[in-house]
Coordinates of C-alpha atoms and ligand atoms in Angstrom, one line a residue:
M1 CA 20.5 7.8 -8.8
S2 CA 16.8 6.9 -8.6
L3 CA 13.6 6.7 -6.7
H4 CA 13.8 4.3 -3.7
G5 CA 10.5 4.1 -1.9
L6 CA 7.4 5.7 -0.5
L7 CA 7.8 8.1 2.4
S8 CA 4.2 8.7 3.4
V9 CA 0.6 8.8 2.3
T10 CA -2.0 11.4 3.4
M11 CA -5.6 10.3 3.3
G12 CA -8.5 12.7 3.4
V13 CA -11.6 11.5 5.3
P14 CA -14.8 13.1 6.5
N15 CA -14.5 11.5 10.0
V16 CA -10.9 12.2 11.1
A17 CA -11.1 11.2 14.8
E18 CA -12.9 7.9 14.2
T19 CA -10.5 7.0 11.4
A20 CA -7.5 8.0 13.4
A21 CA -8.6 5.7 16.3
Y22 CA -8.8 2.8 13.7
Y23 CA -5.2 3.2 12.5
A24 CA -4.0 3.3 16.1
D25 CA -5.8 0.0 16.6
F26 CA -4.2 -1.2 13.4
G27 CA -0.8 -0.9 15.1
L28 CA 0.4 2.5 13.7
A29 CA 1.8 4.8 16.4
P30 CA -0.1 8.1 16.8
E31 CA 2.0 11.2 16.7
E32 CA 0.9 14.9 16.8
D33 CA -1.2 16.5 14.1
N34 CA -2.7 13.2 13.0
W35 CA 0.5 11.6 11.9
F36 CA 1.1 7.9 12.4
A37 CA 4.4 6.1 12.5
T38 CA 5.5 2.6 11.4
A39 CA 8.0 0.6 13.4
D40 CA 10.8 0.9 10.8
A41 CA 10.2 4.1 8.8
G42 CA 8.7 6.7 11.1
R43 CA 5.8 9.0 10.0
Q44 CA 4.1 7.3 7.1
L45 CA 0.4 8.1 7.4
R46 CA -1.4 11.4 7.8
I47 CA -5.1 11.7 8.2
E48 CA -6.8 15.0 7.4
Y49 CA -10.3 16.2 6.7
A50 CA -11.8 15.9 3.2
P51 CA -15.5 15.8 2.3
T52 CA -15.2 12.4 0.7
R53 CA -12.4 9.9 1.2
R54 CA -9.4 10.3 -1.1
M55 CA -5.7 10.2 -1.4
V56 CA -4.6 13.8 -0.7
E57 CA -0.8 13.4 -0.9
L58 CA 1.9 10.8 -1.7
R59 CA 5.5 11.4 -0.8
V60 CA 8.1 9.5 -2.7
A61 CA 11.8 9.2 -1.8
A62 CA 14.6 10.0 -4.3
D63 CA 18.4 9.8 -3.9
D64 CA 19.6 13.2 -5.1
A65 CA 19.0 16.5 -6.8
D66 CA 19.7 15.0 -10.3
D67 CA 16.7 12.7 -9.8
L68 CA 14.5 15.7 -9.1
A69 CA 15.8 17.6 -12.1
R70 CA 15.2 14.6 -14.4
I71 CA 11.7 14.2 -13.0
A72 CA 11.0 18.0 -13.5
A73 CA 12.1 17.7 -17.2
R74 CA 10.0 14.6 -17.8
L75 CA 6.9 16.2 -16.2
E76 CA 7.4 19.3 -18.4
R77 CA 7.4 17.1 -21.5
L78 CA 4.1 15.6 -20.2
G79 CA 2.7 19.1 -19.7
V80 CA 2.4 18.5 -15.9
A81 CA 3.2 21.6 -13.7
A82 CA 5.8 21.0 -11.1
H83 CA 7.7 23.2 -8.6
L84 CA 11.3 22.3 -7.9
G85 CA 12.4 23.5 -4.5
E86 CA 15.4 22.8 -2.2
G87 CA 15.4 18.9 -2.0
T88 CA 11.8 18.6 -3.0
L89 CA 9.7 18.5 -6.2
Q90 CA 6.0 19.2 -5.8
T91 CA 3.5 18.3 -8.4
A92 CA 0.0 16.8 -8.7
E93 CA -1.3 13.7 -10.4
P94 CA -3.5 15.2 -13.2
A95 CA -6.4 12.7 -13.1
T96 CA -7.0 12.4 -9.4
G97 CA -5.6 15.7 -8.2
A98 CA -3.5 14.0 -5.5
R99 CA -0.5 16.1 -4.5
V100 CA 2.8 14.3 -5.0
L101 CA 6.1 15.3 -3.4
V102 CA 9.4 13.7 -4.4
E103 CA 11.9 14.4 -1.7
I104 CA 15.6 13.6 -1.3
A105 CA 15.7 11.1 1.6
P106 CA 18.1 8.4 2.9
R107 CA 17.3 4.9 1.8
L108 CA 15.4 2.8 4.3
V109 CA 17.5 0.1 5.9
Q110 CA 15.4 -2.5 7.8
D111 CA 16.9 -4.7 10.5
T112 CA 16.9 -8.4 9.5
V113 CA 14.0 -10.3 11.1
P114 CA 14.9 -13.9 11.6
A115 CA 13.0 -16.3 9.3
S116 CA 9.9 -17.9 11.0
V117 CA 10.5 -21.6 11.6
Y118 CA 8.1 -24.0 9.8
N119 CA 8.2 -27.7 9.7
G120 CA 7.8 -29.6 6.4
P121 CA 8.1 -33.1 5.0
G122 CA 11.5 -34.4 6.1
R123 CA 12.3 -31.0 7.6
L124 CA 11.6 -30.7 11.3
E125 CA 13.0 -27.3 11.9
R126 CA 10.8 -26.9 15.0
Q127 CA 10.9 -29.7 17.5
D128 CA 9.1 -30.2 20.8
A129 CA 7.6 -26.8 20.7
R130 CA 4.4 -25.1 19.5
A131 CA 4.6 -22.7 16.5
P132 CA 5.9 -19.4 17.9
G133 CA 3.9 -17.3 15.3
F134 CA 0.7 -17.2 17.3
T135 CA 2.2 -17.0 20.8
R136 CA 4.1 -13.8 20.3
P137 CA 3.2 -11.5 23.3
D138 CA 3.3 -8.2 21.4
R139 CA 0.6 -6.8 19.3
V140 CA 1.3 -6.5 15.6
R141 CA 3.0 -3.3 14.5
P142 CA 3.5 -2.6 10.8
R143 CA 7.1 -2.1 9.8
K144 CA 6.5 0.1 6.8
L145 CA 4.1 1.5 4.3
G146 CA 4.2 -0.9 1.3
H147 CA 1.8 0.5 -1.2
A148 CA -1.1 2.8 -1.9
V149 CA -3.8 1.9 -4.4
V150 CA -5.6 4.7 -6.1
G151 CA -8.8 4.5 -8.1
S152 CA -8.6 6.9 -11.1
T153 CA -11.2 8.0 -13.6
D154 CA -8.4 8.0 -16.2
H155 CA -6.0 5.2 -15.2
E156 CA -3.9 5.7 -18.4
V157 CA -3.2 9.3 -17.5
T158 CA -2.4 8.4 -13.8
Q159 CA -0.2 5.5 -14.9
S160 CA 1.7 7.7 -17.4
F161 CA 2.2 10.3 -14.7
F162 CA 3.9 7.8 -12.4
T163 CA 5.9 6.0 -15.1
D164 CA 6.7 8.5 -17.8
G165 CA 6.7 11.5 -15.3
L166 CA 8.2 10.2 -12.0
G167 CA 10.0 7.1 -13.3
F168 CA 8.1 4.3 -11.6
K169 CA 8.5 0.9 -13.3
V170 CA 5.7 -1.4 -14.4
S171 CA 5.8 -4.7 -12.5
D172 CA 2.6 -6.3 -13.8
R173 CA -0.5 -5.0 -15.6
I174 CA -4.2 -5.9 -15.0
K175 CA -5.5 -6.0 -18.6
G176 CA -7.4 -2.9 -19.4
A177 CA -7.8 -1.9 -15.8
G178 CA -4.6 -0.8 -14.2
A179 CA -1.0 -1.5 -13.4
F180 CA 1.3 -2.5 -10.5
L181 CA 4.1 0.1 -10.3
R182 CA 7.2 0.2 -8.2
C183 CA 9.6 3.0 -7.1
S184 CA 11.7 0.6 -4.9
T185 CA 12.6 -3.1 -5.0
D186 CA 9.2 -4.1 -3.8
H187 CA 6.9 -5.5 -6.5
H188 CA 4.5 -2.6 -6.2
N189 CA 4.4 0.7 -4.3
V190 CA 1.5 2.2 -6.3
L191 CA -1.4 0.3 -8.0
V192 CA -3.5 2.4 -10.3
L193 CA -7.0 1.1 -10.9
G194 CA -9.5 2.4 -13.4
A195 CA -12.6 3.5 -11.5
P196 CA -15.7 5.6 -12.1
V197 CA -14.6 8.0 -9.4
N198 CA -11.2 9.1 -8.0
F199 CA -10.7 7.5 -4.6
L200 CA -8.2 5.8 -2.3
H201 CA -8.8 2.1 -2.6
H202 CA -6.4 0.8 0.0
T203 CA -3.1 1.3 1.8
S204 CA -0.9 -1.7 2.6
W205 CA 1.4 -2.2 5.5
Q206 CA 4.3 -4.7 5.9
V207 CA 4.3 -7.1 8.8
D208 CA 6.9 -9.8 9.7
D209 CA 5.2 -13.0 8.3
V210 CA 2.0 -14.7 7.5
D211 CA 1.3 -15.3 11.2
D212 CA 1.4 -11.6 11.8
V213 CA -0.9 -11.0 8.9
G214 CA -3.4 -13.4 10.6
R215 CA -2.7 -12.2 14.1
G216 CA -3.0 -8.5 13.2
A217 CA -6.3 -9.1 11.3
C218 CA -7.8 -11.2 14.1
A219 CA -7.0 -8.6 16.7
M220 CA -8.7 -6.0 14.6
L221 CA -11.8 -8.2 14.2
E222 CA -12.1 -9.2 17.8
D223 CA -14.6 -6.5 18.8
H224 CA -15.3 -5.3 15.2
P225 CA -16.3 -8.1 12.9
E226 CA -17.7 -5.5 10.5
R227 CA -14.1 -4.5 9.6
H228 CA -13.5 -7.7 7.7
V229 CA -13.2 -7.3 3.9
W230 CA -11.1 -10.1 2.4
G231 CA -8.5 -12.6 3.7
L232 CA -6.5 -14.6 4.4
G233 CA -5.2 -15.1 0.9
R234 CA -2.2 -14.7 -1.3
H235 CA -1.9 -12.4 -4.3
F236 CA -0.5 -13.5 -7.6
A237 CA 0.9 -10.0 -8.4
G238 CA 3.6 -9.6 -5.8
S239 CA 3.0 -13.0 -4.2
N240 CA 2.2 -11.4 -0.9
F241 CA 0.0 -12.9 1.8
F242 CA -2.9 -10.5 2.5
W243 CA -5.8 -9.7 4.7
Y244 CA -7.9 -6.6 4.0
L245 CA -9.9 -4.7 6.6
K246 CA -12.0 -1.5 6.3
D247 CA -11.5 1.7 8.2
P248 CA -14.5 3.8 9.4
A249 CA -14.2 6.1 6.3
G250 CA -14.5 3.1 3.9
N251 CA -10.8 2.9 2.9
F252 CA -9.4 -0.6 3.0
S253 CA -6.2 -1.3 4.9
E254 CA -4.0 -4.4 4.2
Y255 CA -1.6 -6.3 6.3
Y256 CA 0.9 -8.0 4.0
S257 CA 4.0 -10.2 4.2
D258 CA 6.4 -11.9 1.8
M259 CA 6.2 -9.5 -1.2
D260 CA 8.2 -10.2 -4.3
C261 CA 11.3 -8.1 -4.6
I262 CA 12.8 -7.1 -7.9
I263 CA 16.5 -6.4 -7.5
D264 CA 17.5 -6.8 -11.2
D265 CA 15.0 -5.3 -13.6
Q266 CA 16.4 -7.4 -16.4
L267 CA 15.3 -10.6 -14.6
W268 CA 11.7 -9.6 -14.1
T269 CA 9.1 -9.9 -16.9
P270 CA 5.9 -8.0 -16.4
E271 CA 2.7 -9.9 -17.2
D272 CA -0.7 -8.9 -18.4
L273 CA -2.9 -10.5 -15.7
E274 CA -6.4 -11.5 -16.7
G275 CA -9.4 -12.6 -14.6
A276 CA -8.7 -13.9 -11.1
R277 CA -5.0 -13.7 -11.5
G278 CA -5.2 -9.9 -11.4
L279 CA -6.8 -10.4 -8.0
F280 CA -5.3 -13.3 -6.2
A281 CA -3.5 -16.7 -6.3
W282 CA -5.5 -18.3 -3.6
G283 CA -7.9 -17.4 -0.7
P284 CA -11.6 -17.1 -0.2
P285 CA -13.5 -15.6 -3.2
P286 CA -13.1 -11.8 -3.2
P287 CA -16.3 -10.0 -2.1
S288 CA -17.8 -7.9 -4.9
S289 CA -17.3 -4.8 -2.7
F290 CA -13.5 -5.3 -3.0
L291 CA -13.4 -3.9 -6.5
R292 CA -16.5 -1.9 -6.3
P293 CA -16.7 -0.6 -2.8
D294 CA -20.2 -0.1 -1.3
D295 CA -19.8 3.7 -1.2
L296 CA -18.7 4.1 -4.8
A297 CA -22.1 5.4 -6.0
A298 CA -22.2 7.8 -3.0
M299 CA -18.7 9.1 -3.8
M300 CA -19.7 9.7 -7.4
T301 CA -22.4 12.0 -6.3
G302 CA -20.1 13.7 -3.8
A303 CA -21.8 12.3 -0.8
H304 CA -20.2 10.3 1.9
A305 CA -21.6 7.0 3.1
P306 CA -19.2 5.3 5.5
R307 CA -20.0 1.6 6.0
Ligands
FE2_1 FE1 -2.6 -4.4 -1.7

Protein backbone atom coordinates (compact mmCIF):
# COMPACT_ATOMS: atom_id res chain seq x y z
CA MET A 1 0.00 0.00 0.00
CA SER A 2 2.48 2.65 1.08
CA LEU A 3 5.05 3.95 3.47
CA HIS A 4 3.60 4.70 6.88
CA GLY A 5 6.25 6.08 9.21
CA LEU A 6 9.75 6.12 10.62
CA LEU A 7 10.93 3.11 12.59
CA SER A 8 14.23 4.38 13.91
CA VAL A 9 17.20 6.66 13.42
CA THR A 10 20.83 5.80 14.13
CA MET A 11 23.13 8.67 14.97
CA GLY A 12 26.89 8.41 14.85
CA VAL A 13 28.76 10.47 17.44
CA PRO A 14 32.36 10.58 18.70
CA ASN A 15 31.27 10.51 22.38
CA VAL A 16 28.84 7.60 22.63
CA ALA A 17 28.59 7.21 26.43
CA GLU A 18 28.05 10.93 27.09
CA THR A 19 25.48 11.23 24.31
CA ALA A 20 23.68 8.07 25.47
CA ALA A 21 23.36 9.53 28.99
CA TYR A 22 21.79 12.67 27.49
CA TYR A 23 19.06 10.73 25.66
CA ALA A 24 18.25 8.77 28.82
CA ASP A 25 17.80 12.17 30.52
CA PHE A 26 15.68 13.27 27.55
CA GLY A 27 13.19 10.55 28.48
CA LEU A 28 14.06 7.75 26.06
CA ALA A 29 14.38 4.35 27.73
CA PRO A 30 17.87 2.82 27.38
CA GLU A 31 18.03 -0.74 26.13
CA GLU A 32 21.00 -2.94 25.31
CA ASP A 33 23.50 -2.10 22.58
CA ASN A 34 22.83 1.65 22.83
CA TRP A 35 19.26 1.38 21.63
CA PHE A 36 16.65 3.74 23.13
CA ALA A 37 12.90 3.20 23.21
CA THR A 38 9.96 5.60 23.04
CA ALA A 39 6.80 5.01 25.06
CA ASP A 40 4.60 4.09 22.08
CA ALA A 41 6.88 2.76 19.36
CA GLY A 42 9.71 0.82 21.03
CA ARG A 43 13.32 1.04 19.83
CA GLN A 44 13.62 4.22 17.78
CA LEU A 45 17.10 5.60 18.46
CA ARG A 46 20.47 3.93 18.23
CA ILE A 47 23.71 5.66 19.06
CA GLU A 48 26.97 4.38 17.63
CA TYR A 49 30.50 5.66 17.20
CA ALA A 50 31.42 7.93 14.29
CA PRO A 51 34.38 10.32 14.02
CA THR A 52 32.03 13.27 13.41
CA ARG A 53 28.33 13.47 14.19
CA ARG A 54 26.08 12.25 11.39
CA MET A 55 22.97 10.31 10.52
CA VAL A 56 24.16 6.75 10.01
CA GLU A 57 20.87 5.01 9.32
CA LEU A 58 17.17 5.69 8.90
CA ARG A 59 14.59 2.89 8.97
CA VAL A 60 11.29 3.54 7.23
CA ALA A 61 8.13 1.43 7.57
CA ALA A 62 6.20 0.08 4.58
CA ASP A 63 3.04 -2.04 4.37
CA ASP A 64 3.97 -4.89 2.07
CA ALA A 65 6.33 -6.51 -0.43
CA ASP A 66 4.73 -4.61 -3.32
CA ASP A 67 5.88 -1.34 -1.70
CA LEU A 68 9.44 -2.63 -1.55
CA ALA A 69 9.34 -3.81 -5.18
CA ARG A 70 8.01 -0.42 -6.34
CA ILE A 71 10.75 1.38 -4.42
CA ALA A 72 13.42 -0.92 -5.84
CA ALA A 73 12.22 -0.12 -9.38
CA ARG A 74 12.16 3.63 -8.73
CA LEU A 75 15.64 3.58 -7.18
CA GLU A 76 16.92 1.68 -10.22
CA ARG A 77 15.55 4.41 -12.49
CA LEU A 78 17.40 6.95 -10.35
CA GLY A 79 20.59 4.91 -10.63
CA VAL A 80 20.72 4.27 -6.87
CA ALA A 81 21.87 0.79 -5.81
CA ALA A 82 19.51 -1.16 -3.56
CA HIS A 83 19.35 -4.67 -2.17
CA LEU A 84 15.93 -6.26 -1.91
CA GLY A 85 15.83 -8.92 0.81
CA GLU A 86 13.12 -10.74 2.75
CA GLY A 87 10.85 -7.97 4.05
CA THR A 88 13.59 -5.35 3.74
CA LEU A 89 15.06 -3.08 1.15
CA GLN A 90 18.48 -1.65 1.91
CA THR A 91 19.93 1.32 0.12
CA ALA A 92 21.92 4.48 0.83
CA GLU A 93 21.09 8.14 0.33
CA PRO A 94 23.59 9.18 -2.35
CA ALA A 95 24.58 12.65 -1.10
CA THR A 96 25.03 12.01 2.63
CA GLY A 97 25.80 8.29 2.47
CA ALA A 98 23.23 7.55 5.18
CA ARG A 99 22.05 3.93 5.12
CA VAL A 100 18.30 3.66 4.57
CA LEU A 101 16.27 0.54 5.26
CA VAL A 102 12.66 0.20 4.20
CA GLU A 103 11.04 -2.59 6.18
CA ILE A 104 7.63 -4.22 6.18
CA ALA A 105 6.20 -3.37 9.60
CA PRO A 106 2.79 -3.05 11.25
CA ARG A 107 1.31 0.45 11.39
CA LEU A 108 1.78 2.26 14.68
CA VAL A 109 -1.48 2.65 16.58
CA GLN A 110 -1.21 5.08 19.49
CA ASP A 111 -3.61 5.10 22.42
CA THR A 112 -5.78 8.21 22.56
CA VAL A 113 -4.46 10.71 25.11
CA PRO A 114 -7.35 12.81 26.49
CA ALA A 115 -7.19 16.45 25.32
CA SER A 116 -5.62 18.85 27.81
CA VAL A 117 -8.23 21.12 29.34
CA TYR A 118 -7.71 24.85 28.77
CA ASN A 119 -9.95 27.74 29.76
CA GLY A 120 -10.83 30.45 27.26
CA PRO A 121 -13.18 33.43 26.95
CA GLY A 122 -16.67 32.13 27.72
CA ARG A 123 -15.27 28.62 28.03
CA LEU A 124 -14.45 27.54 31.58
CA GLU A 125 -13.49 23.96 30.93
CA ARG A 126 -11.41 23.80 34.09
CA GLN A 127 -12.99 25.18 37.23
CA ASP A 128 -11.74 25.40 40.82
CA ALA A 129 -8.47 23.70 39.92
CA ARG A 130 -4.94 24.60 38.83
CA ALA A 131 -3.83 23.62 35.33
CA PRO A 132 -2.92 19.93 35.40
CA GLY A 133 -0.21 20.31 32.74
CA PHE A 134 2.52 21.34 35.14
CA THR A 135 1.55 19.24 38.14
CA ARG A 136 1.92 15.88 36.41
CA PRO A 137 4.05 13.71 38.67
CA ASP A 138 5.77 11.71 35.95
CA ARG A 139 8.76 12.83 33.92
CA VAL A 140 8.20 13.47 30.25
CA ARG A 141 8.69 10.43 28.06
CA PRO A 142 8.52 10.92 24.29
CA ARG A 143 5.82 8.85 22.63
CA LYS A 144 7.46 8.41 19.24
CA LEU A 145 10.15 9.61 16.87
CA GLY A 146 8.56 12.33 14.76
CA HIS A 147 11.24 13.37 12.30
CA ALA A 148 14.91 13.53 11.47
CA VAL A 149 16.50 16.56 9.84
CA VAL A 150 19.51 16.02 7.68
CA GLY A 151 21.92 18.64 6.37
CA SER A 152 23.02 17.68 2.86
CA THR A 153 25.69 19.10 0.58
CA ASP A 154 23.29 18.39 -2.31
CA HIS A 155 19.77 18.86 -0.99
CA GLU A 156 18.19 18.32 -4.42
CA VAL A 157 19.77 14.88 -4.75
CA THR A 158 18.78 13.99 -1.18
CA GLN A 159 15.24 15.24 -1.71
CA SER A 160 14.91 13.34 -4.99
CA PHE A 161 16.11 10.15 -3.27
CA PHE A 162 13.37 10.43 -0.65
CA THR A 163 10.56 11.57 -3.00
CA ASP A 164 11.27 10.04 -6.43
CA GLY A 165 13.06 7.01 -4.94
CA LEU A 166 11.29 6.07 -1.72
CA GLY A 167 7.95 7.78 -2.32
CA PHE A 168 7.96 10.44 0.40
CA LYS A 169 5.56 13.34 -0.28
CA VAL A 170 6.42 17.02 -0.16
CA SER A 171 4.46 18.90 2.53
CA ASP A 172 6.17 22.30 2.24
CA ARG A 173 9.38 23.68 0.77
CA ILE A 174 11.89 26.18 2.12
CA LYS A 175 12.68 28.21 -0.95
CA GLY A 176 16.05 27.18 -2.36
CA ALA A 177 17.09 25.49 0.86
CA GLY A 178 15.14 22.32 1.47
CA ALA A 179 11.85 20.52 1.87
CA PHE A 180 9.59 19.04 4.52
CA LEU A 181 8.84 15.45 3.48
CA ARG A 182 6.41 12.92 4.88
CA CYS A 183 6.11 9.14 4.81
CA SER A 184 3.12 9.09 7.17
CA THR A 185 0.19 11.35 7.98
CA ASP A 186 2.48 13.64 10.01
CA HIS A 187 3.40 16.89 8.24
CA HIS A 188 7.04 15.88 8.10
CA ASN A 189 9.15 12.86 8.92
CA VAL A 190 12.28 14.02 7.12
CA LEU A 191 13.44 17.56 6.51
CA VAL A 192 16.27 17.96 4.03
CA LEU A 193 18.34 21.12 4.44
CA GLY A 194 21.04 22.33 2.09
CA ALA A 195 24.30 22.60 4.08
CA PRO A 196 28.03 22.96 3.46
CA VAL A 197 28.58 19.57 5.10
CA ASN A 198 26.53 16.39 5.59
CA PHE A 199 25.33 16.15 9.16
CA LEU A 200 22.38 15.34 11.40
CA HIS A 201 20.71 18.63 12.31
CA HIS A 202 18.11 17.31 14.73
CA THR A 203 15.79 14.53 15.73
CA SER A 204 12.31 15.33 17.01
CA TRP A 205 10.23 13.48 19.54
CA GLN A 206 6.49 13.66 20.14
CA VAL A 207 5.12 14.50 23.58
CA ASP A 208 1.52 14.86 24.74
CA ASP A 209 0.98 18.62 24.60
CA VAL A 210 2.59 22.04 24.94
CA ASP A 211 2.88 21.61 28.70
CA ASP A 212 5.00 18.52 28.16
CA VAL A 213 7.14 20.39 25.63
CA GLY A 214 7.84 22.97 28.34
CA ARG A 215 8.06 20.50 31.20
CA GLY A 216 10.44 18.23 29.29
CA ALA A 217 12.73 21.08 28.26
CA CYS A 218 12.79 22.66 31.71
CA ALA A 219 13.76 19.34 33.29
CA MET A 220 16.62 19.00 30.79
CA LEU A 221 17.82 22.53 31.57
CA GLU A 222 17.62 22.26 35.35
CA ASP A 223 21.26 21.27 35.85
CA HIS A 224 22.38 21.93 32.27
CA PRO A 225 21.46 25.42 31.06
CA GLU A 226 24.00 25.01 28.25
CA ARG A 227 21.64 22.51 26.60
CA HIS A 228 19.20 25.24 25.60
CA VAL A 229 19.03 26.04 21.88
CA TRP A 230 15.65 27.52 20.94
CA GLY A 231 12.14 27.53 22.40
CA LEU A 232 9.41 27.69 23.35
CA GLY A 233 7.91 28.47 19.99
CA ARG A 234 5.59 27.26 17.28
CA HIS A 235 6.62 26.34 13.76
CA PHE A 236 4.71 27.51 10.71
CA ALA A 237 5.59 24.33 8.79
CA GLY A 238 3.77 21.60 10.67
CA SER A 239 2.25 24.02 13.23
CA ASN A 240 3.94 22.15 16.06
CA PHE A 241 5.04 23.63 19.36
CA PHE A 242 8.80 23.16 19.73
CA TRP A 243 11.71 23.43 22.11
CA TYR A 244 15.20 22.50 20.90
CA LEU A 245 18.01 21.28 23.11
CA LYS A 246 21.56 20.21 22.27
CA ASP A 247 23.14 16.85 23.00
CA PRO A 248 26.83 16.53 24.00
CA ALA A 249 27.81 15.66 20.41
CA GLY A 250 26.18 18.85 19.05
CA ASN A 251 23.01 17.30 17.59
CA PHE A 252 19.81 19.13 18.43
CA SER A 253 16.89 17.23 19.90
CA GLU A 254 13.36 18.61 19.83
CA TYR A 255 10.30 18.00 21.96
CA TYR A 256 7.21 18.68 19.87
CA SER A 257 3.44 18.50 20.16
CA ASP A 258 0.42 19.26 17.99
CA MET A 259 1.88 18.56 14.54
CA ASP A 260 -0.31 19.07 11.45
CA CYS A 261 -1.58 15.77 10.07
CA ILE A 262 -2.35 15.26 6.40
CA ILE A 263 -4.95 12.55 5.97
CA ASP A 264 -6.20 13.51 2.50
CA ASP A 265 -3.34 14.51 0.20
CA GLN A 266 -5.82 16.32 -2.09
CA LEU A 267 -6.72 18.77 0.69
CA TRP A 268 -3.16 19.87 1.46
CA THR A 269 -1.35 22.46 -0.64
CA PRO A 270 2.43 22.60 -0.18
CA GLU A 271 3.80 26.12 0.13
CA ASP A 272 7.14 27.66 -0.69
CA LEU A 273 8.12 29.19 2.61
CA GLU A 274 10.31 32.27 2.56
CA GLY A 275 12.19 34.08 5.31
CA ALA A 276 11.03 33.58 8.89
CA ARG A 277 8.07 31.43 7.82
CA GLY A 278 10.47 28.64 6.92
CA LEU A 279 11.62 28.71 10.51
CA PHE A 280 8.72 29.55 12.76
CA ALA A 281 5.35 31.19 13.36
CA TRP A 282 6.15 32.62 16.78
CA GLY A 283 8.69 32.29 19.54
CA PRO A 284 11.94 33.94 20.56
CA PRO A 285 14.21 34.86 17.63
CA PRO A 286 16.13 31.77 16.47
CA PRO A 287 19.80 31.82 17.45
CA SER A 288 22.18 31.99 14.48
CA SER A 289 23.60 28.63 15.59
CA PHE A 290 20.25 26.98 14.82
CA LEU A 291 20.78 27.06 11.07
CA ARG A 292 24.56 27.20 11.20
CA PRO A 293 25.58 25.09 14.19
CA ASP A 294 28.73 26.20 16.00
CA ASP A 295 30.63 23.07 14.98
CA LEU A 296 29.87 23.38 11.24
CA ALA A 297 33.35 24.61 10.31
CA ALA A 298 34.94 21.91 12.45
CA MET A 299 32.81 19.23 10.79
CA MET A 300 33.81 20.53 7.35
CA THR A 301 37.45 19.89 8.18
CA GLY A 302 36.60 16.47 9.61
CA ALA A 303 37.35 17.52 13.14
CA HIS A 304 34.92 17.28 15.98
CA ALA A 305 34.19 20.14 18.35
CA PRO A 306 31.34 19.35 20.67
CA ARG A 307 29.84 22.42 22.34
FE1 LIG B 1 11.90 19.80 13.97
